[in-house]
Short mmCIF file of C-alpha atoms and ligand atoms in Angstrom, two decimals:
data_model
loop_
_atom_site.label_atom_id
_atom_site.label_comp_id
_atom_site.label_asym_id
_atom_site.label_seq_id
_atom_site.Cartn_x
_atom_site.Cartn_y
_atom_site.Cartn_z
CA MET F 1 19.18 6.20 16.45
CA ALA F 2 21.05 3.10 17.59
CA PRO F 3 18.88 -0.05 17.39
CA GLU F 4 19.14 -0.69 21.17
CA ARG F 5 17.96 2.80 22.06
CA ARG F 6 15.14 2.51 19.55
CA ARG F 7 14.05 -0.80 21.06
CA GLU F 8 13.77 0.92 24.46
CA LEU F 9 11.58 3.58 22.88
CA GLN F 10 9.41 0.91 21.22
CA ASP F 11 9.05 -1.01 24.51
CA GLU F 12 7.99 2.16 26.30
CA ARG F 13 5.47 3.02 23.57
CA VAL F 14 4.05 -0.55 23.47
CA ARG F 15 3.50 -0.37 27.25
CA ARG F 16 1.69 2.94 26.88
CA LEU F 17 -0.52 1.58 24.08
CA VAL F 18 -1.55 -1.48 26.12
CA ALA F 19 -2.12 0.62 29.23
CA ASP F 20 -4.45 2.84 27.18
CA VAL F 21 -6.40 -0.21 25.93
CA PHE F 22 -7.30 -0.98 29.55
CA ALA F 23 -7.59 2.56 30.87
CA ARG F 24 -9.81 4.22 28.28
CA PRO F 25 -10.91 1.41 27.67
CA VAL F 26 -10.83 0.20 24.05
CA PRO F 27 -13.37 -2.64 24.36
CA LEU F 28 -12.54 -4.61 21.18
CA LEU F 29 -8.82 -4.79 22.01
CA ARG F 30 -9.35 -5.21 25.74
CA ARG F 31 -11.57 -8.25 25.13
CA LYS F 32 -8.94 -9.76 22.85
CA LEU F 33 -6.27 -9.31 25.50
CA GLU F 34 -8.43 -10.71 28.28
CA ASP F 35 -9.41 -13.71 26.15
CA ALA F 36 -5.70 -14.41 25.73
CA GLY F 37 -5.23 -14.33 29.50
CA VAL F 38 -3.77 -10.82 29.66
CA ASP F 39 -5.89 -9.11 32.30
CA ASP F 40 -3.28 -6.65 33.50
CA PRO F 41 -1.49 -4.24 31.15
CA ARG F 42 1.75 -4.80 33.06
CA ALA F 43 1.86 -8.32 31.58
CA ILE F 44 2.98 -6.77 28.28
CA GLY F 45 6.43 -5.37 29.03
CA GLY F 46 7.36 -4.51 25.46
CA VAL F 47 7.92 -5.78 21.93
CA ASP F 48 8.93 -9.30 23.03
CA ASP F 49 5.55 -9.83 24.68
CA LEU F 50 3.53 -8.85 21.60
CA ALA F 51 3.48 -12.52 20.51
CA ARG F 52 0.95 -13.03 23.33
CA VAL F 53 -1.43 -10.46 21.88
CA PRO F 54 -4.05 -11.88 19.46
CA LEU F 55 -4.12 -10.51 15.92
CA THR F 56 -6.82 -8.14 14.68
CA VAL F 57 -7.91 -8.22 11.02
CA LYS F 58 -9.91 -5.80 8.90
CA GLN F 59 -13.04 -7.93 9.31
CA ASP F 60 -12.84 -7.39 13.10
CA LEU F 61 -12.98 -3.63 12.51
CA ARG F 62 -15.86 -4.02 10.04
CA ASP F 63 -17.79 -6.26 12.45
CA SER F 64 -17.19 -3.85 15.31
CA GLU F 65 -18.50 -0.89 13.29
CA ALA F 66 -21.57 -2.92 12.28
CA ALA F 67 -22.31 -4.00 15.87
CA THR F 68 -21.78 -0.54 17.39
CA PRO F 69 -22.33 1.93 14.55
CA PRO F 70 -20.82 4.04 13.29
CA TRP F 71 -17.47 3.99 15.10
CA GLY F 72 -17.25 0.47 16.55
CA GLU F 73 -15.38 -0.28 19.76
CA TYR F 74 -11.78 0.09 18.68
CA ARG F 75 -11.16 3.85 18.94
CA PHE F 76 -8.83 5.27 21.53
CA THR F 77 -10.28 8.80 21.35
CA ASP F 78 -13.67 10.39 20.99
CA PRO F 79 -14.06 10.84 17.19
CA ARG F 80 -14.73 14.54 17.86
CA GLU F 81 -11.14 14.90 19.04
CA CYS F 82 -10.13 14.03 15.47
CA VAL F 83 -9.88 16.41 12.53
CA ARG F 84 -10.12 14.13 9.51
CA LEU F 85 -12.29 11.22 8.41
CA GLY F 86 -11.74 8.82 5.54
CA THR F 87 -13.04 5.47 4.42
CA SER F 88 -11.48 2.47 2.78
CA THR F 89 -12.39 1.89 -0.87
CA GLY F 90 -14.96 -0.74 0.13
CA THR F 91 -13.99 -3.18 -2.62
CA THR F 92 -14.48 -6.00 -0.11
CA GLY F 93 -17.67 -4.96 1.71
CA THR F 94 -18.88 -1.90 3.61
CA PRO F 95 -16.03 0.62 3.83
CA THR F 96 -14.52 1.02 7.31
CA ILE F 97 -14.04 4.50 8.76
CA THR F 98 -10.66 5.88 9.80
CA VAL F 99 -10.26 9.08 11.84
CA TRP F 100 -7.07 11.00 12.50
CA THR F 101 -6.18 13.56 15.16
CA ARG F 102 -3.75 16.36 14.32
CA HIS F 103 -1.01 14.36 16.01
CA ASP F 104 -1.79 11.23 13.97
CA LEU F 105 -1.60 13.25 10.76
CA TRP F 106 1.71 14.75 11.88
CA ILE F 107 3.17 11.25 12.29
CA GLU F 108 2.14 10.40 8.73
CA TYR F 109 3.63 13.65 7.38
CA GLU F 110 6.94 13.13 9.17
CA ALA F 111 7.15 9.49 8.07
CA ALA F 112 6.32 10.49 4.47
CA ALA F 113 9.01 13.19 4.58
CA ARG F 114 11.63 10.58 5.46
CA THR F 115 10.64 8.54 2.42
CA TRP F 116 10.84 11.47 0.02
CA TRP F 117 14.11 12.76 1.47
CA ARG F 118 15.55 9.24 1.12
CA MET F 119 14.50 9.32 -2.57
CA GLY F 120 16.45 12.53 -3.09
CA HIS F 121 13.46 14.86 -3.18
CA ARG F 122 13.77 18.22 -1.45
CA PRO F 123 11.43 21.05 -0.40
CA GLY F 124 11.06 23.55 -3.23
CA MET F 125 10.54 20.92 -5.90
CA ILE F 126 7.34 20.68 -7.92
CA ALA F 127 5.48 17.40 -7.42
CA THR F 128 2.23 16.09 -8.86
CA HIS F 129 -0.33 13.36 -8.23
CA ALA F 130 -3.77 12.25 -9.42
CA HIS F 131 -5.16 10.57 -6.29
CA PRO F 132 -8.93 10.46 -5.80
CA ALA F 133 -10.37 12.36 -2.83
CA TYR F 134 -13.53 13.06 -0.80
CA LEU F 135 -14.48 10.04 1.32
CA TYR F 136 -11.47 8.13 0.05
CA ALA F 137 -8.81 9.80 2.17
CA GLY F 138 -5.79 8.85 0.05
CA GLY F 139 -5.74 12.01 -2.05
CA MET F 140 -6.06 14.38 0.89
CA MET F 141 -3.37 12.50 2.82
CA LEU F 142 -0.89 12.64 -0.04
CA GLN F 143 -1.66 16.27 -0.84
CA SER F 144 -1.27 17.46 2.74
CA ALA F 145 1.89 15.40 3.27
CA TYR F 146 3.37 16.95 0.10
CA GLU F 147 2.50 20.43 1.37
CA TYR F 148 3.97 19.70 4.80
CA PHE F 149 7.20 18.55 3.13
CA GLY F 150 7.40 21.76 1.14
CA PHE F 151 6.63 20.63 -2.40
CA LEU F 152 4.62 22.84 -4.70
CA THR F 153 1.99 20.33 -5.72
CA VAL F 154 0.02 20.09 -8.96
CA TRP F 155 -2.95 17.91 -7.96
CA VAL F 156 -4.66 16.86 -11.17
CA PRO F 157 -7.94 14.91 -11.15
CA PRO F 158 -7.89 11.14 -11.57
CA PRO F 159 -8.16 10.47 -15.34
CA ASP F 160 -11.64 8.93 -15.24
CA THR F 161 -12.42 10.14 -18.76
CA ASP F 162 -10.25 11.17 -21.70
CA GLU F 163 -11.36 14.81 -21.24
CA ILE F 164 -10.30 14.85 -17.60
CA ALA F 165 -7.01 13.13 -18.42
CA GLU F 166 -6.35 15.80 -21.04
CA GLN F 167 -6.87 18.57 -18.44
CA GLY F 168 -4.08 17.07 -16.34
CA LEU F 169 -1.78 16.57 -19.33
CA ARG F 170 -2.30 20.18 -20.52
CA MET F 171 -1.53 21.48 -17.02
CA TRP F 172 1.72 19.49 -16.91
CA THR F 173 2.79 21.02 -20.20
CA ARG F 174 2.30 24.48 -18.58
CA VAL F 175 3.78 23.71 -15.13
CA ARG F 176 6.08 20.77 -15.64
CA PRO F 177 6.65 18.80 -12.39
CA ASP F 178 10.28 18.27 -11.28
CA ILE F 179 9.23 14.81 -10.17
CA PRO F 180 7.44 13.07 -13.05
CA PHE F 181 4.00 11.70 -12.41
CA MET F 182 4.13 8.16 -11.13
CA GLY F 183 0.97 6.34 -10.18
CA PHE F 184 -1.54 3.64 -10.94
CA SER F 185 -2.92 5.75 -13.78
CA THR F 186 0.36 6.49 -15.61
CA GLY F 187 -0.79 4.17 -18.41
CA ARG F 188 -4.07 6.06 -18.76
CA PHE F 189 -2.25 9.39 -19.16
CA MET F 190 0.13 7.83 -21.69
CA GLU F 191 -2.80 6.48 -23.65
CA VAL F 192 -4.69 9.78 -23.73
CA ALA F 193 -1.49 11.70 -24.58
CA ALA F 194 -1.07 9.46 -27.61
CA ALA F 195 -4.73 9.86 -28.63
CA ARG F 196 -4.74 13.67 -28.23
CA GLY F 197 -1.37 14.28 -29.84
CA ILE F 198 0.37 15.45 -26.67
CA ASP F 199 4.06 14.59 -26.42
CA PRO F 200 4.45 12.76 -23.07
CA ALA F 201 7.92 14.26 -22.63
CA GLN F 202 6.43 17.80 -22.85
CA ALA F 203 4.14 16.84 -19.95
CA GLY F 204 7.09 15.37 -18.02
CA LEU F 205 5.59 11.89 -18.32
CA GLU F 206 7.85 8.89 -18.32
CA PHE F 207 7.85 5.41 -16.87
CA ARG F 208 10.40 5.29 -14.07
CA VAL F 209 11.15 2.50 -11.66
CA PRO F 210 10.91 3.78 -8.06
CA PRO F 211 13.94 3.20 -5.79
CA GLY F 212 14.24 -0.32 -4.45
CA PHE F 213 11.92 -1.96 -6.98
CA GLY F 214 13.52 -4.94 -8.67
CA LEU F 215 15.98 -5.46 -5.79
CA GLY F 216 15.61 -8.73 -3.89
CA LYS F 217 12.34 -10.55 -3.54
CA GLY F 218 8.95 -8.88 -3.55
CA MET F 219 8.69 -5.09 -3.43
CA PRO F 220 9.76 -2.57 -0.77
CA LEU F 221 7.22 -2.56 2.08
CA MET F 222 6.05 1.04 1.93
CA THR F 223 2.59 1.13 3.44
CA ALA F 224 0.35 -0.55 5.96
CA GLY F 225 -2.77 1.02 4.49
CA ALA F 226 -4.50 4.28 5.29
CA GLU F 227 -6.35 2.70 8.23
CA CYS F 228 -3.09 1.68 9.92
CA PHE F 229 0.06 3.51 8.73
CA ALA F 230 0.08 5.02 5.25
CA TYR F 231 3.79 5.91 5.09
CA LEU F 232 5.29 2.95 6.94
CA GLY F 233 8.58 2.98 5.08
CA GLY F 234 10.51 3.89 1.98
CA GLY F 235 12.65 1.94 -0.47
CA CYS F 236 16.34 1.93 0.49
CA GLY F 237 17.47 1.92 -3.11
CA ARG F 238 20.80 0.31 -2.21
CA SER F 239 19.68 -2.86 -0.45
CA PRO F 240 16.46 -4.80 -1.00
CA GLY F 241 13.38 -3.61 0.86
CA ALA F 242 12.19 -0.45 2.57
CA HIS F 243 13.53 1.14 5.75
CA LEU F 244 10.67 1.13 8.25
CA ALA F 245 9.63 3.90 10.64
CA GLU F 246 10.28 1.76 13.71
CA ASP F 247 9.87 4.59 16.19
CA TRP F 248 6.21 4.75 15.13
CA ALA F 249 5.50 1.07 14.51
CA VAL F 250 6.50 -2.45 15.42
CA VAL F 251 6.45 -4.29 12.10
CA GLN F 252 6.44 -8.07 12.18
CA ALA F 253 6.20 -10.96 9.71
CA VAL F 254 4.08 -13.41 11.67
CA ASP F 255 2.99 -17.01 11.36
CA PRO F 256 -0.74 -16.52 12.10
CA THR F 257 -1.14 -20.04 13.53
CA THR F 258 1.39 -19.43 16.33
CA GLY F 259 1.40 -15.63 16.55
CA ARG F 260 5.20 -15.75 16.48
CA GLU F 261 7.52 -14.08 14.01
CA VAL F 262 8.85 -16.18 11.15
CA PRO F 263 12.67 -16.28 10.65
CA ASP F 264 14.22 -13.19 9.06
CA GLY F 265 13.86 -13.08 5.30
CA GLU F 266 10.89 -15.48 5.17
CA TRP F 267 7.36 -14.53 4.21
CA GLY F 268 4.79 -14.15 6.99
CA ASP F 269 1.65 -12.10 7.63
CA LEU F 270 2.33 -8.37 7.78
CA VAL F 271 1.42 -7.44 11.38
CA VAL F 272 1.76 -3.82 12.50
CA THR F 273 1.44 -2.27 15.96
CA THR F 274 1.37 1.51 15.65
CA LEU F 275 3.19 3.55 18.30
CA ASP F 276 2.66 7.03 19.73
CA ARG F 277 -0.66 7.58 17.93
CA ASP F 278 -3.83 8.94 19.45
CA ASN F 279 -5.76 6.24 17.57
CA GLY F 280 -3.53 3.21 17.35
CA LEU F 281 -3.87 -0.38 16.22
CA LEU F 282 -2.45 -3.29 18.19
CA ARG F 283 -1.17 -6.35 16.30
CA TYR F 284 -3.09 -5.46 13.14
CA ASP F 285 -2.80 -8.25 10.57
CA LEU F 286 -3.12 -6.75 7.09
CA GLU F 287 -3.50 -10.19 5.46
CA GLU F 288 -0.60 -9.38 3.19
CA ALA F 289 2.80 -11.06 2.83
CA ALA F 290 5.86 -9.41 4.38
CA ALA F 291 9.45 -10.39 5.08
CA ILE F 292 11.77 -8.57 7.51
CA VAL F 293 15.56 -8.18 7.30
CA ARG F 294 17.48 -6.98 10.36
CA GLU F 295 21.07 -7.07 9.13
CA PRO F 296 22.79 -3.65 9.07
CA CYS F 297 22.34 -1.73 5.82
CA PRO F 298 25.38 -0.33 3.99
CA CYS F 299 23.42 2.88 3.28
CA GLY F 300 23.95 3.91 6.92
CA GLU F 301 20.32 3.88 8.07
CA THR F 302 19.87 1.85 11.23
CA THR F 303 16.26 0.72 10.86
CA ILE F 304 15.14 -2.76 9.82
CA ARG F 305 13.97 -3.32 6.25
CA GLY F 306 10.71 -4.83 5.00
CA MET F 307 9.72 -6.54 1.76
CA TRP F 308 6.15 -6.78 0.52
CA GLY F 309 4.78 -9.88 -1.19
CA GLY F 310 1.25 -8.79 -2.08
CA ARG F 311 -2.24 -8.93 -0.61
CA TYR F 312 -3.49 -12.44 -0.06
CA LYS F 313 -6.76 -11.62 -1.79
CA ASP F 314 -4.80 -10.54 -4.90
CA LEU F 315 -2.75 -13.72 -5.12
CA LEU F 316 -3.79 -16.03 -7.93
CA HIS F 317 -3.89 -19.67 -6.89
CA VAL F 318 -3.38 -21.65 -10.04
CA GLN F 319 -1.81 -24.94 -11.13
CA GLY F 320 -0.52 -25.70 -7.65
CA THR F 321 1.27 -22.37 -7.24
CA ARG F 322 0.54 -18.81 -6.09
CA ILE F 323 1.45 -15.90 -8.30
CA MET F 324 1.27 -12.18 -7.74
CA LEU F 325 -0.47 -9.98 -10.25
CA ALA F 326 2.75 -7.96 -10.49
CA GLU F 327 4.65 -11.03 -11.71
CA LEU F 328 2.06 -11.57 -14.41
CA GLU F 329 2.18 -7.91 -15.42
CA GLY F 330 5.99 -8.09 -15.52
CA ALA F 331 5.72 -10.99 -17.97
CA LEU F 332 3.30 -9.02 -20.17
CA ARG F 333 5.61 -6.00 -20.10
CA SER F 334 8.39 -8.10 -21.58
CA VAL F 335 6.36 -8.30 -24.81
CA GLU F 336 6.98 -4.89 -26.32
CA GLU F 337 3.96 -4.77 -28.64
CA LEU F 338 1.65 -4.85 -25.61
CA THR F 339 3.14 -1.86 -23.80
CA SER F 340 2.58 1.08 -26.08
CA PRO F 341 1.06 3.46 -25.09
CA SER F 342 -0.15 1.48 -22.04
CA ILE F 343 -0.61 -2.10 -21.01
CA GLU F 344 -4.25 -3.24 -20.60
CA TYR F 345 -5.25 -6.68 -19.42
CA GLN F 346 -7.64 -8.69 -17.27
CA VAL F 347 -7.23 -12.04 -15.57
CA VAL F 348 -10.17 -14.31 -14.81
CA ARG F 349 -9.85 -15.46 -11.20
CA PRO F 350 -8.94 -19.17 -11.40
CA ARG F 351 -11.63 -21.58 -10.20
CA GLU F 352 -10.24 -24.98 -11.10
CA ASP F 353 -6.69 -25.58 -10.05
CA HIS F 354 -5.54 -27.40 -13.18
CA ALA F 355 -7.23 -25.25 -15.80
CA PRO F 356 -5.11 -22.79 -17.82
CA LEU F 357 -5.08 -19.24 -16.45
CA HIS F 358 -7.44 -17.16 -18.61
CA LEU F 359 -6.12 -13.74 -19.64
CA ARG F 360 -7.49 -10.99 -21.85
CA VAL F 361 -4.87 -8.65 -23.24
CA GLU F 362 -5.23 -5.69 -25.55
CA ALA F 363 -2.90 -5.65 -28.53
CA PRO F 364 -2.71 -3.09 -31.34
CA ASP F 365 -2.26 -5.85 -33.89
CA PRO F 366 -3.56 -9.21 -32.61
CA SER F 367 -2.11 -12.28 -34.30
CA ASP F 368 -1.71 -15.94 -33.45
CA GLN F 369 2.06 -15.54 -33.42
CA LEU F 370 1.83 -12.71 -30.85
CA ARG F 371 -0.57 -14.80 -28.75
CA GLN F 372 1.98 -17.64 -28.62
CA ARG F 373 4.72 -15.22 -27.53
CA VAL F 374 2.55 -13.86 -24.73
CA ARG F 375 1.85 -17.41 -23.53
CA ALA F 376 5.55 -18.21 -23.62
CA ALA F 377 6.46 -15.04 -21.68
CA ILE F 378 3.95 -15.96 -18.95
CA ALA F 379 5.22 -19.55 -18.78
CA ASP F 380 8.81 -18.29 -18.55
CA ALA F 381 8.13 -15.82 -15.75
CA THR F 382 5.65 -17.79 -13.65
CA GLY F 383 5.68 -21.42 -14.79
CA VAL F 384 1.94 -21.17 -15.41
CA THR F 385 0.10 -22.26 -18.56
CA ALA F 386 -2.17 -19.51 -19.79
CA GLU F 387 -4.95 -19.24 -22.31
CA VAL F 388 -4.55 -15.79 -23.87
CA GLU F 389 -7.28 -13.87 -25.64
CA LEU F 390 -6.00 -10.87 -27.61
CA LEU F 391 -8.41 -7.96 -27.93
CA ALA F 392 -8.41 -4.74 -29.92
CA ARG F 393 -7.20 -1.54 -28.17
CA GLY F 394 -9.97 0.02 -26.08
CA ALA F 395 -11.90 -3.23 -25.54
CA LEU F 396 -11.33 -3.40 -21.76
CA PRO F 397 -12.72 -0.92 -19.20
CA ARG F 398 -10.45 1.92 -18.05
CA SER F 399 -10.04 3.42 -14.58
CA GLY F 400 -8.77 6.76 -13.32
CA TYR F 401 -7.08 5.13 -10.34
CA LYS F 402 -6.57 1.44 -9.67
CA ALA F 403 -7.70 -0.63 -12.64
CA VAL F 404 -9.66 -3.80 -11.95
CA ARG F 405 -7.33 -6.50 -13.24
CA VAL F 406 -8.84 -9.60 -11.70
CA VAL F 407 -12.42 -10.38 -12.70
CA ASP F 408 -14.72 -13.29 -11.90
CA THR F 409 -15.91 -14.16 -15.40
ZN1 ZN G 1 19.52 1.08 3.43
#
């Protein structure tokens, strides 16, 4: 779709969203609009007027659910019109509840399909994943989006224990996925494969860099979280960043003090307004860093591209700079002895700005010489002075999904 035509569609969908906030009404969002002097939905004519709409953050949703349990005052539909419920992981307080109607799920499936098609995947391929499920809706979302796309999916359990990891590995040696497993727990599977004498290649396991990673700054902006838009975009692979599903979202990099967008290519707060959903979010600030590029892409897609710079709560503020955990992990990966069969480390969240960054890293063969090389790799990649503690393999806790890398002590 030509960018001008798509802008018309966005404007029309923004107007409908704001009209719904007043008509249903959606009290949390209506109050925010009225406090900003918008007391008539016609005052918001489209995307250009979104700068007038106050931002909403996760804590607003949490507070609303606490004040008016269990749903809060930010839903557009009766929850009983929805067909699926999921919660956030709750790592930062009481988990918030997300509900999806059939239509909302369909938007996610279609947006996910674009991403996989862009990556060269096609219906009829065998895919696999190890996402957790039940109240955490991520596994169900991925599984159903895979099925909608037409993959045959081998859903193995998250490798919480060595025994469970082995079940998944054995299954992959029987039904080998066409698309190798790629996830937060790849390292866990590699580690258990080594311990149980399973050849990772027989299980189709390999470390692969997804399309678009390593191009330009940050990472491709692929998601705005399950509570907002899980499959927001997909890595272009040719140019830096991810092409964004603009027909279903207005994605902005915003200066939170002014509410206005920062210049193209600069980091701002990732702010997403979902479009055409039954349960939408208006100017949702994910408290993550994003940069937007609007120049035409040589790949032929017409949508804007987004880069992701990390969650603010995951940024390490140390020695007068901010570093992303991914940068630190990249530095560790450059030291080969630390990477086989998996890389395991913990960072102590910095408290004093000038103190060295404290890291614990597992190494098969700890030595003072190796410790110095790790320190040098970190200094090279981030400019930060680190105090490195090398530990024997198996000393740090393991996780079947997202490992806890930043600890308080
Ligand atoms: Zn492109």
